[in-house]
Amino acid sequence: MAAGTGIRLHAPAPGWALDADVVVVGSGVAGLTAALRCAAAGRRTVVVTKARLDDGSTRWAQGGIAAALGEGDTPEQHLDDTLVAGAGLCDEAAVRLLVTEGPDAVRRLIATGAVFDTSAETGEIELTREGGHHRRRIAHAGGDATGAEISRALVEAVHAAGIETVENALVLDLLQDAEGRTAGVTLHVMGEGQHDGVGAVHAPAVVLATGGMGQVFSATTNPSVSTGDGVALALRAGAEVSDLEFVQFHPTVLFLGPDAEGQQPLVSEAVRGEGAHLVDGDGVRFMLGQHELAELAPRDIVAKGIMRRMQEQGAQHMYLDARHFGAAMWEQRFPTILAACRAHGIDPVTEPIPVAPAAHYASGGVRTDLHGRTTVPGLYACGEVACTGVHGANRLASNSLLEGLVFAERIAADIAARPPAGSGPGIPVPATGPLQPAEARFEVQRIMTDGAGVLRSAGSLRAAAEALEDLYAAALTDLETHGKTAEPGVDTWEATNLLCVARVLVAAALRREETRGCHWREDHPDRDDADWRRHLVVRLSSTRRRALVVTPTAGADLPSVRHPLRTAESPSQEQ
């Protein structure tokens, strides 16, 4: 059984409480699917979400959801493409579950109310291609507004089911009983309403579906709420995380200038799937000859190709040329992207779009088994916050919505198969970790962008690790020596969570001395299967001043969530 770390965020004591069988944290495709299935199984379910119910990362997904729905396509072909993209680190059993259960999961999503684009001639779902896929298997909605349509359908279904929701609520920490089992969460509700300030939801099962951590970098496609809260909560609760070094940088993000920060407009891979070309300032298609799929190579290869060309030419961006689409196709197939580009003074109908890579998706996260169970009893994770083993070292395009859907259903089935149990009382744990000041958020983003972005090296990662450690040590010294810490509040809790996940990401990236998937080490440019076809599992130490314990696995398979990870051939290392 996982042992807690004894670390909690500084926060006021809960002033209100709710009781439930299940609390789901997050309102994207993973969270709302889990909530709907748990409620349908008769479990009292509460959904907690950081913004509005329809304001999670799912809403921003443009391209679509991948599944073997088309004529001639098979789960086996989808599996092959996923394994290739994952660069030797996918859990094949997890991928097989994804691709075999995926088509029916999409059909259940349609039955829930999601409307996908269909052919006017046949009435069948229209399918497109994206990077790494050898077949058209991406279902989309509203042209390039798939996430918004899925979110709409699920939110309406949650309202229709009468599921209790707590919006504008930042989850703080996991409540655990005397044996370390899950007993609920503490959270802070921002604004006035039925609940306000810090409270608690008591439940024996907690489903983390909090999304990503893209805000750890200066430029990202993630919304501002994506601050790694779920991963940080799980680490403090004693859970293990894996593969955090594999951050996918989307190759084609609208370039808004070298000093642009925060969420940047995404130019979906589906634009390349429909025939757009990547070109440099001279109009040369530089991806030709770099991969058999050229612009439709897996995202890590395209992002590297763009970065190499930028380095060679001293350029800040490349271009995506889709002028040959014509105005009608842009307006019908990609209305969202067209509007975003025009809002920033770019008209894709008449000019190439300036693009550059930006942080997009975390392939790793809280380590789970095939039922979404983490190493903390009663704590589940699904969606981007989780590491199910599906994505390996690099997520295949549009597998993310499918993963959230499939594993949310598996979590709900696991919860439903267990008799409802009352949660034991959460044991209050004094806060012992320092809070970061609000301005530390921007310092973390600067450090990570400079040292742990698309291009990494031992030197850049070491500098990032030292700078992050300085931030942490300064706050820890203030707390331990002077009894001072930053004022508890949303900004300081988010900055603290960002620093936590940044430290883990950099520690793993520094340890992994190879280039694999979306982890690109300039000083180790080759993939090294002999030494590095393995995962790095990280947890927080409950002893040495909150050190990170980094443990390589014995091989490419993630170990069972129920067994200790230390082995003679893969020693743990505190950092």
CSV table of N, CA and C in Angstrom, one decimal, residues 82-83 89-95 243 363 368 370 386-393 403 407 535 558:
chain,number,residue,atom,x,y,z
A,82,THR,N,-0.1,3.1,-33.3
A,82,THR,CA,0.1,3.6,-32.0
A,82,THR,C,1.4,3.2,-31.4
A,83,LEU,N,1.7,1.9,-31.6
A,83,LEU,CA,3.0,1.4,-31.1
A,83,LEU,C,4.2,2.0,-31.8
A,89,LEU,N,7.9,2.3,-26.1
A,89,LEU,CA,7.5,2.3,-24.6
A,89,LEU,C,6.0,2.2,-24.4
A,90,CYS,N,5.2,1.9,-25.4
A,90,CYS,CA,3.8,1.7,-25.1
A,90,CYS,C,3.6,0.4,-24.4
A,91,ASP,N,2.6,0.3,-23.5
A,91,ASP,CA,2.2,-0.9,-22.9
A,91,ASP,C,1.2,-1.6,-24.0
A,92,GLU,N,1.6,-2.6,-24.6
A,92,GLU,CA,0.8,-3.2,-25.7
A,92,GLU,C,-0.6,-3.6,-25.2
A,93,ALA,N,-0.6,-4.1,-24.0
A,93,ALA,CA,-2.0,-4.6,-23.5
A,93,ALA,C,-2.9,-3.4,-23.3
A,94,ALA,N,-2.4,-2.2,-22.9
A,94,ALA,CA,-3.2,-1.0,-22.8
A,94,ALA,C,-3.6,-0.5,-24.1
A,95,VAL,N,-2.7,-0.6,-25.1
A,95,VAL,CA,-3.0,-0.1,-26.4
A,95,VAL,C,-4.1,-1.0,-27.1
A,243,ASP,N,6.9,8.8,-16.9
A,243,ASP,CA,7.0,9.3,-18.3
A,243,ASP,C,6.7,10.8,-18.4
A,363,SER,N,2.4,13.0,-22.3
A,363,SER,CA,2.2,11.6,-22.5
A,363,SER,C,2.3,10.8,-21.2
A,368,THR,N,-1.1,4.2,-13.7
A,368,THR,CA,-2.3,3.4,-13.4
A,368,THR,C,-2.1,2.0,-14.0
A,370,LEU,N,-4.7,-1.2,-15.8
A,370,LEU,CA,-5.7,-1.2,-16.9
A,370,LEU,C,-7.1,-0.8,-16.5
A,386,ALA,N,-3.2,11.0,-16.5
A,386,ALA,CA,-2.8,9.6,-16.2
A,386,ALA,C,-1.7,9.1,-17.1
A,387,CYS,N,-1.0,8.1,-16.6
A,387,CYS,CA,0.0,7.4,-17.5
A,387,CYS,C,-0.6,5.9,-17.5
A,388,THR,N,-1.4,5.6,-18.5
A,388,THR,CA,-1.9,4.3,-18.7
A,388,THR,C,-1.0,3.3,-19.4
A,389,GLY,N,0.0,3.9,-20.1
A,389,GLY,CA,0.9,3.1,-20.9
A,389,GLY,C,0.5,3.1,-22.4
A,390,VAL,N,-0.6,3.8,-22.7
A,390,VAL,CA,-1.1,3.8,-24.1
A,390,VAL,C,-0.1,4.6,-25.0
A,391,HIS,N,0.4,5.8,-24.5
A,391,HIS,CA,1.1,6.7,-25.3
A,391,HIS,C,2.6,6.4,-25.5
A,392,GLY,N,3.2,5.7,-24.5
A,392,GLY,CA,4.6,5.5,-24.6
A,392,GLY,C,5.4,6.8,-24.6
A,393,ALA,N,6.3,6.9,-25.5
A,393,ALA,CA,7.2,8.1,-25.6
A,393,ALA,C,6.6,9.2,-26.4
A,403,GLU,N,-8.5,7.7,-25.4
A,403,GLU,CA,-8.0,7.2,-24.2
A,403,GLU,C,-8.9,7.6,-23.0
A,407,PHE,N,-10.8,4.6,-20.9
A,407,PHE,CA,-10.3,4.3,-19.5
A,407,PHE,C,-11.3,4.9,-18.5
A,535,HIS,N,11.0,2.6,-18.4
A,535,HIS,CA,10.3,3.8,-17.9
A,535,HIS,C,11.1,4.3,-16.6
A,558,LEU,N,5.5,-1.4,-17.7
A,558,LEU,CA,5.4,-0.8,-16.4
A,558,LEU,C,5.0,-1.9,-15.4
